[in-house]
Rosetta silent file (secondary structure, phi, psi, omega in degrees, C-alpha in Angstrom):
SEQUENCE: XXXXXXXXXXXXXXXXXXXXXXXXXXXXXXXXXXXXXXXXXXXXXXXXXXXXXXXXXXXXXXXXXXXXXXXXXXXXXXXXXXXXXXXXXXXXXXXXXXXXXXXXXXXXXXXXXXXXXXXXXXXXXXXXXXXXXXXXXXXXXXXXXXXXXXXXXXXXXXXXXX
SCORE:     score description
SCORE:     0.000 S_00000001
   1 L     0.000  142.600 -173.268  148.946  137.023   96.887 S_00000001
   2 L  -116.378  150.275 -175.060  149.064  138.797   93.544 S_00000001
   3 H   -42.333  -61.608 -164.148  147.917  136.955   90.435 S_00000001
   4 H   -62.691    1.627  148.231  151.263  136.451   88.530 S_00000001
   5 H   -52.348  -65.740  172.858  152.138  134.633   91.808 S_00000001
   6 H   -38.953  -72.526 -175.273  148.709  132.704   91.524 S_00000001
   7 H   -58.184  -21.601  166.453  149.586  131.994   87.659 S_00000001
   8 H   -94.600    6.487 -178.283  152.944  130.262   88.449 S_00000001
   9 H  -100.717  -10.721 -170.221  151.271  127.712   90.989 S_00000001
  10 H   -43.339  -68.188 -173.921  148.142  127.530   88.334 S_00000001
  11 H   -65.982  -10.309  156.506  149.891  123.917   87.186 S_00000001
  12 H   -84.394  -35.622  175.246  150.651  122.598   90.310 S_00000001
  13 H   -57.382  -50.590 -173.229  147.066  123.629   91.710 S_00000001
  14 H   -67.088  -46.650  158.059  145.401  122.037   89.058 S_00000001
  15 H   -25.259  -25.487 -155.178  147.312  118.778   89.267 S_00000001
  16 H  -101.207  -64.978  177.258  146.413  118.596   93.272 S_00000001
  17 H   -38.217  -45.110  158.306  142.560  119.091   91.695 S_00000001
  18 H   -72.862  -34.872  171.127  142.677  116.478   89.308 S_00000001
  19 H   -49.526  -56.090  153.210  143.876  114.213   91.686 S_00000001
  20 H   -22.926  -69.888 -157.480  140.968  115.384   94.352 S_00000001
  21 H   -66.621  -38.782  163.132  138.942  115.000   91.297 S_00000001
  22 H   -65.041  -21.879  179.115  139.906  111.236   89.808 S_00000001
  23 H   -90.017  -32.793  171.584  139.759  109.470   93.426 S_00000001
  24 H   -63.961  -61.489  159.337  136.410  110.899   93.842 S_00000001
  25 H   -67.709  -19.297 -172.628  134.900  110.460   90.949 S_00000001
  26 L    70.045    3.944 -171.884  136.830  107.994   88.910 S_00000001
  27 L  -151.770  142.950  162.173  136.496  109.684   85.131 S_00000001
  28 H   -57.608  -40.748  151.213  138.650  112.415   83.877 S_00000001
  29 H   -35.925  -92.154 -174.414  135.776  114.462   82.941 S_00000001
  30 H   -44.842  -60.918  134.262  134.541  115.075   86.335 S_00000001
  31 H    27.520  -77.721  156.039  137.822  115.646   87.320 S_00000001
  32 H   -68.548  -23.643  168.860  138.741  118.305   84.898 S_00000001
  33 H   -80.224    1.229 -143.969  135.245  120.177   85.929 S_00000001
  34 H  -102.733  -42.272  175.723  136.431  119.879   89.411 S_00000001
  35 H   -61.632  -26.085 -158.319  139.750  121.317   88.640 S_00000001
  36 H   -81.801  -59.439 -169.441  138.168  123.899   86.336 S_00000001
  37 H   -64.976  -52.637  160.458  135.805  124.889   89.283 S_00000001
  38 H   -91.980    5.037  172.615  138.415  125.307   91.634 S_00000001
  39 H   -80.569  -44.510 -168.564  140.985  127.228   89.466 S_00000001
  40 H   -81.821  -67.233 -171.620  138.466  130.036   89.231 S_00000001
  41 H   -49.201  -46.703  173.738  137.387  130.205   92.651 S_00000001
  42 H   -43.872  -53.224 -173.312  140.773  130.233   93.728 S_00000001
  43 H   -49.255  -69.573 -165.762  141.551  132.762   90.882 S_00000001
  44 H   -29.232  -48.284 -158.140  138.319  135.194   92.257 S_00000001
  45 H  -108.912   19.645 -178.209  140.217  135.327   95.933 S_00000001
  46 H   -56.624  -66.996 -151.978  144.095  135.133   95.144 S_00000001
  47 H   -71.384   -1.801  173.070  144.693  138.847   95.908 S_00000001
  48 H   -95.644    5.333  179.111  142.828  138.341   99.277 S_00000001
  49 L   -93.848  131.261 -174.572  145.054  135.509  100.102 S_00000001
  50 L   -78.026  155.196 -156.187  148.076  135.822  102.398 S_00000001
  51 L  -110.724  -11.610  164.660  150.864  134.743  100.423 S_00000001
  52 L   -45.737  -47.763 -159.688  152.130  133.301  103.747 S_00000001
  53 L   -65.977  120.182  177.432  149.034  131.156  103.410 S_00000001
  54 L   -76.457  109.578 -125.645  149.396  127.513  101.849 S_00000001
  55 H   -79.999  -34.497  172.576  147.705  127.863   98.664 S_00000001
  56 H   -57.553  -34.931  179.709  148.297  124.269   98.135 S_00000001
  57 H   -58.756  -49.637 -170.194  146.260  122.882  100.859 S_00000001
  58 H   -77.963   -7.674  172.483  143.741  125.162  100.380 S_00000001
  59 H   -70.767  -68.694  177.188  143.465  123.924   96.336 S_00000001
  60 H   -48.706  -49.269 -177.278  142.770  120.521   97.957 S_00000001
  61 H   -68.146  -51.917 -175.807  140.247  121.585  100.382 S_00000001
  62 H   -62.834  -23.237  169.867  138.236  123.806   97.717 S_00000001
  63 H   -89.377  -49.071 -177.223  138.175  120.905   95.304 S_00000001
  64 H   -43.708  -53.950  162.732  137.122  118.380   97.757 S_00000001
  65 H   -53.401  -27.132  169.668  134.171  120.734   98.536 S_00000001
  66 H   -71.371  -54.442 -170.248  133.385  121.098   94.700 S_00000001
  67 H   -53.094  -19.592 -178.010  133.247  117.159   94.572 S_00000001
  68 H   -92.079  -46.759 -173.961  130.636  116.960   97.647 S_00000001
  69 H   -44.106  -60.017  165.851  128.759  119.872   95.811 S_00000001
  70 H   -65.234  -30.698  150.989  128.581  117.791   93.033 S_00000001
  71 H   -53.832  -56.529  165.621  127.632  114.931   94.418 S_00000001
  72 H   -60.822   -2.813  157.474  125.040  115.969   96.343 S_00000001
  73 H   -65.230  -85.386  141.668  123.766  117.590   93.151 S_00000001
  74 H    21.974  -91.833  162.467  123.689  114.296   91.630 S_00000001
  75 L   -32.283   -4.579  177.131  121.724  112.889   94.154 S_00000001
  76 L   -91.473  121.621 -178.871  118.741  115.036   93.636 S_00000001
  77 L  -118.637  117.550  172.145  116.525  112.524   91.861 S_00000001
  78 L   -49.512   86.607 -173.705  113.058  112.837   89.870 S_00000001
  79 L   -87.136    9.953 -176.031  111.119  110.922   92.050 S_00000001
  80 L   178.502  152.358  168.982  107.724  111.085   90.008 S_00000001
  81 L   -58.606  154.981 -162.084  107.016  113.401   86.842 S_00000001
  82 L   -89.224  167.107 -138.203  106.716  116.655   87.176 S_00000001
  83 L  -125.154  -27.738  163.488  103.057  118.049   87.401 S_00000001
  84 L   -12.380  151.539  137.518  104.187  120.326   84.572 S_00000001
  85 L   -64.167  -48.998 -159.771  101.775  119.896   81.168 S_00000001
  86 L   -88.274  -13.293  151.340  104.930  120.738   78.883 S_00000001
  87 L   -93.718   -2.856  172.895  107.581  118.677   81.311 S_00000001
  88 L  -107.364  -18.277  162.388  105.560  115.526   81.434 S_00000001
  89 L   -51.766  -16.857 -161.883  105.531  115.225   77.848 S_00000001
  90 L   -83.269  -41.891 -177.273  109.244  114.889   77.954 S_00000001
  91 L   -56.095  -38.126  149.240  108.323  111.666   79.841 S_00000001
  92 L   100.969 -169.013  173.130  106.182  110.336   77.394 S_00000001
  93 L   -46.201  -62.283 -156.036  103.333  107.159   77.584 S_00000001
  94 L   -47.247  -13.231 -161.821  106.478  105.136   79.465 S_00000001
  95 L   -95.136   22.955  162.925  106.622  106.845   82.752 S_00000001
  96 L  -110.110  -26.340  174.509  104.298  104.893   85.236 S_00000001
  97 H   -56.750  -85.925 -136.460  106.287  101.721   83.302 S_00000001
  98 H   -64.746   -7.782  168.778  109.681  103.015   83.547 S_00000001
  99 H   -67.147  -59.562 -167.683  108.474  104.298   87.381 S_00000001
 100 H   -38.455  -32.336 -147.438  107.124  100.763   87.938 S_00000001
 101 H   -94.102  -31.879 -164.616  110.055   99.192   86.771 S_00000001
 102 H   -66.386  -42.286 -163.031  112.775  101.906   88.769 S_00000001
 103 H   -72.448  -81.669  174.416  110.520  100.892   92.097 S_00000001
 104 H   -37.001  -30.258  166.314  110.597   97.004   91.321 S_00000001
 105 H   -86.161  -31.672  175.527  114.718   97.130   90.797 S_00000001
 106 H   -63.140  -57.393 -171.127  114.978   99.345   94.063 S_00000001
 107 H   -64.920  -15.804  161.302  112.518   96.655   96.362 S_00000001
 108 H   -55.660  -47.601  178.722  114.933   93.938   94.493 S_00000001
 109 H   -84.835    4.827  160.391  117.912   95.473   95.648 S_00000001
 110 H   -88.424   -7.053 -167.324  116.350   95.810   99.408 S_00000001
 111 H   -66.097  -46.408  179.597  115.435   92.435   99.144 S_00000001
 112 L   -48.377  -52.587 -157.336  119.510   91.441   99.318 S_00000001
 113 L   -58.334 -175.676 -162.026  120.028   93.027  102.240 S_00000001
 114 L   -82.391  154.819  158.618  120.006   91.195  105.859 S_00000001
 115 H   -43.540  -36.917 -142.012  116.501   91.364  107.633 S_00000001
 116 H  -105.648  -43.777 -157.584  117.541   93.821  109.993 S_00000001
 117 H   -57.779  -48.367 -157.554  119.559   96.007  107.264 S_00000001
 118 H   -74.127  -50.088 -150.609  115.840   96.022  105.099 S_00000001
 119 H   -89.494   21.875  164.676  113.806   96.716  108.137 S_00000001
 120 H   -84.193  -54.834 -161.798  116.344  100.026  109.386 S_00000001
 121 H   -57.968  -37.372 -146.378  116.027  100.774  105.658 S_00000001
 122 H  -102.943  -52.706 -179.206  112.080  100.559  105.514 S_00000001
 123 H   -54.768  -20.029 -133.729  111.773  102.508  109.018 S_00000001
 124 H  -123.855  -56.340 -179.919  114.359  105.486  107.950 S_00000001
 125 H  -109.135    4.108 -167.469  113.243  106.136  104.262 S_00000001
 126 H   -93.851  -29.916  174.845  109.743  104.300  103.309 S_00000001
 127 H   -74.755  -67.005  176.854  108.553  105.559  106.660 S_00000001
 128 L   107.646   90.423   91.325  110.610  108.830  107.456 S_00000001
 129 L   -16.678  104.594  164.314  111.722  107.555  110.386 S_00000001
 130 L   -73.545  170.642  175.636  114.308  109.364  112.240 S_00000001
 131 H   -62.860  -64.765 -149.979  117.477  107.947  113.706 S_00000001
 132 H   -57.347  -46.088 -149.983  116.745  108.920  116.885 S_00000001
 133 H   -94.817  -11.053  179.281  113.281  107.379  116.698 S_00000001
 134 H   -73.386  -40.846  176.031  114.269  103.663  114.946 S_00000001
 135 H   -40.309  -77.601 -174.354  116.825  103.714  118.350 S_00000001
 136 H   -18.489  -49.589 -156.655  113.026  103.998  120.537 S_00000001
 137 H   -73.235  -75.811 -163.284  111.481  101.303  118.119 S_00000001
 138 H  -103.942   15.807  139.615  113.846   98.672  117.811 S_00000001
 139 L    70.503   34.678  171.040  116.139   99.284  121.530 S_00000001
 140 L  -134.930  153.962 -160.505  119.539   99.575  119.419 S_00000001
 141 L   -46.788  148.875  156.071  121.777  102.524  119.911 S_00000001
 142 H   -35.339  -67.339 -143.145  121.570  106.036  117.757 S_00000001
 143 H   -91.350   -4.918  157.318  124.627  105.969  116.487 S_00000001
 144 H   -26.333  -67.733  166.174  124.563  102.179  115.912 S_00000001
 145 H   -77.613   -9.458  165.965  121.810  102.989  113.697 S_00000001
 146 H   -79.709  -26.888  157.124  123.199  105.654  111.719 S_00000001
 147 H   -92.342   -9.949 -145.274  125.921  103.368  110.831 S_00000001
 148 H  -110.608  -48.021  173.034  124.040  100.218  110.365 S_00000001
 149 H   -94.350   16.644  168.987  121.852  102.406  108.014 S_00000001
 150 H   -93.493  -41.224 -161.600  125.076  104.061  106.450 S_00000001
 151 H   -84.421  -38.272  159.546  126.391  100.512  105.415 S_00000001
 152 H   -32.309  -55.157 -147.321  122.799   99.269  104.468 S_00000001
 153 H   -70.722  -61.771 -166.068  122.829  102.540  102.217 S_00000001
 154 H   -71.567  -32.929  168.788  126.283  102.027  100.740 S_00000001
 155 H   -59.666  -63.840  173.980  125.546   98.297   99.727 S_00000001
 156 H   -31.443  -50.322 -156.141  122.055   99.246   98.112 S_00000001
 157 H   -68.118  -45.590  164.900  123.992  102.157   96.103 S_00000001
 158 H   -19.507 -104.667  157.127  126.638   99.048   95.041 S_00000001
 159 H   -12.091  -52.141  158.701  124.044   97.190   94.010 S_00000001
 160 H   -41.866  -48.637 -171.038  122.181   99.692   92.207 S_00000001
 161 H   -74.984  -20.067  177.183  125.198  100.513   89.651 S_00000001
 162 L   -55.312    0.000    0.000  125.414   97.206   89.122 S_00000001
């Protein structure tokens, strides 16, 4: 596909990105990086693209993957200060409070959950549990527990945001 081809679908591609990007995310911001993010990459490989190929589809798939990118970005969390001298100052006196306090709002929000829901949760991350090995432990299927600790997961995150 040659770019001034690429440049007259540029406003329908981005539209199909923003779309991608508001049901995922919910805010126009994220969104517009998502769109932004997949307008280039698209842009990088247009002339290697069959013009046969449907460019739209593939605008949707390449944004979907920037939104899991980001997300799973996201999800990388400071789980204790950094061992740094000159990055634990940015934490200041406060950080064994504000740990104490992040720990005490987490075991609150396992607290909700059902008995079984807390003790898949307590095997799989306070333990490191594998799936495979909470099946051995507690006689209920694999993939049982990989959803049973999917939905456990997704309430807790609920809850969290709250």
């Amino acid at each position: 596909m040659e770019r001034k081809e690429f440049e007259i679908q540029v406003p329908q591609l981005r539209f199909l990105a923003m779309q991608i990007g508001i049901v995922f995310f919910g805010n126009r911001d994220d969104a517009e990086d998502v769109a932004q993010d997949a307008l280039e990459r698209l842009w990088r490989y247009c002339e290697r693209l069959d013009a046969d190929r449907n460019i739209e589809a593939l605008a949707v798939m390449v944004a979907k993957n920037i939104c899991i990118e980001k997300y799973k970005r996201r999800q990388i969390t400071v789980d204790s200060p950094p061992s740094d001298p000159v990055a634990c100052e940015a934490y200041g006196a406060d950080a064994n409070l504000l740990s104490e306090e992040a720990r005490e709002i987490i075991e609150g929000a396992i607290a909700t959950l059902s008995p079984r829901e807390q003790q898949l949760i307590t095997k799989r991350y306070l333990e490191e549990h594998s799936a495979e090995e909470i099946s051995q432990e507690t006689g209920i299927p694999k993939p049982s527990v990989k959803s049973m600790l999917s939905m456990a997961k997704a309430k807790l995150k609920k809850k969290l945001r709250r």
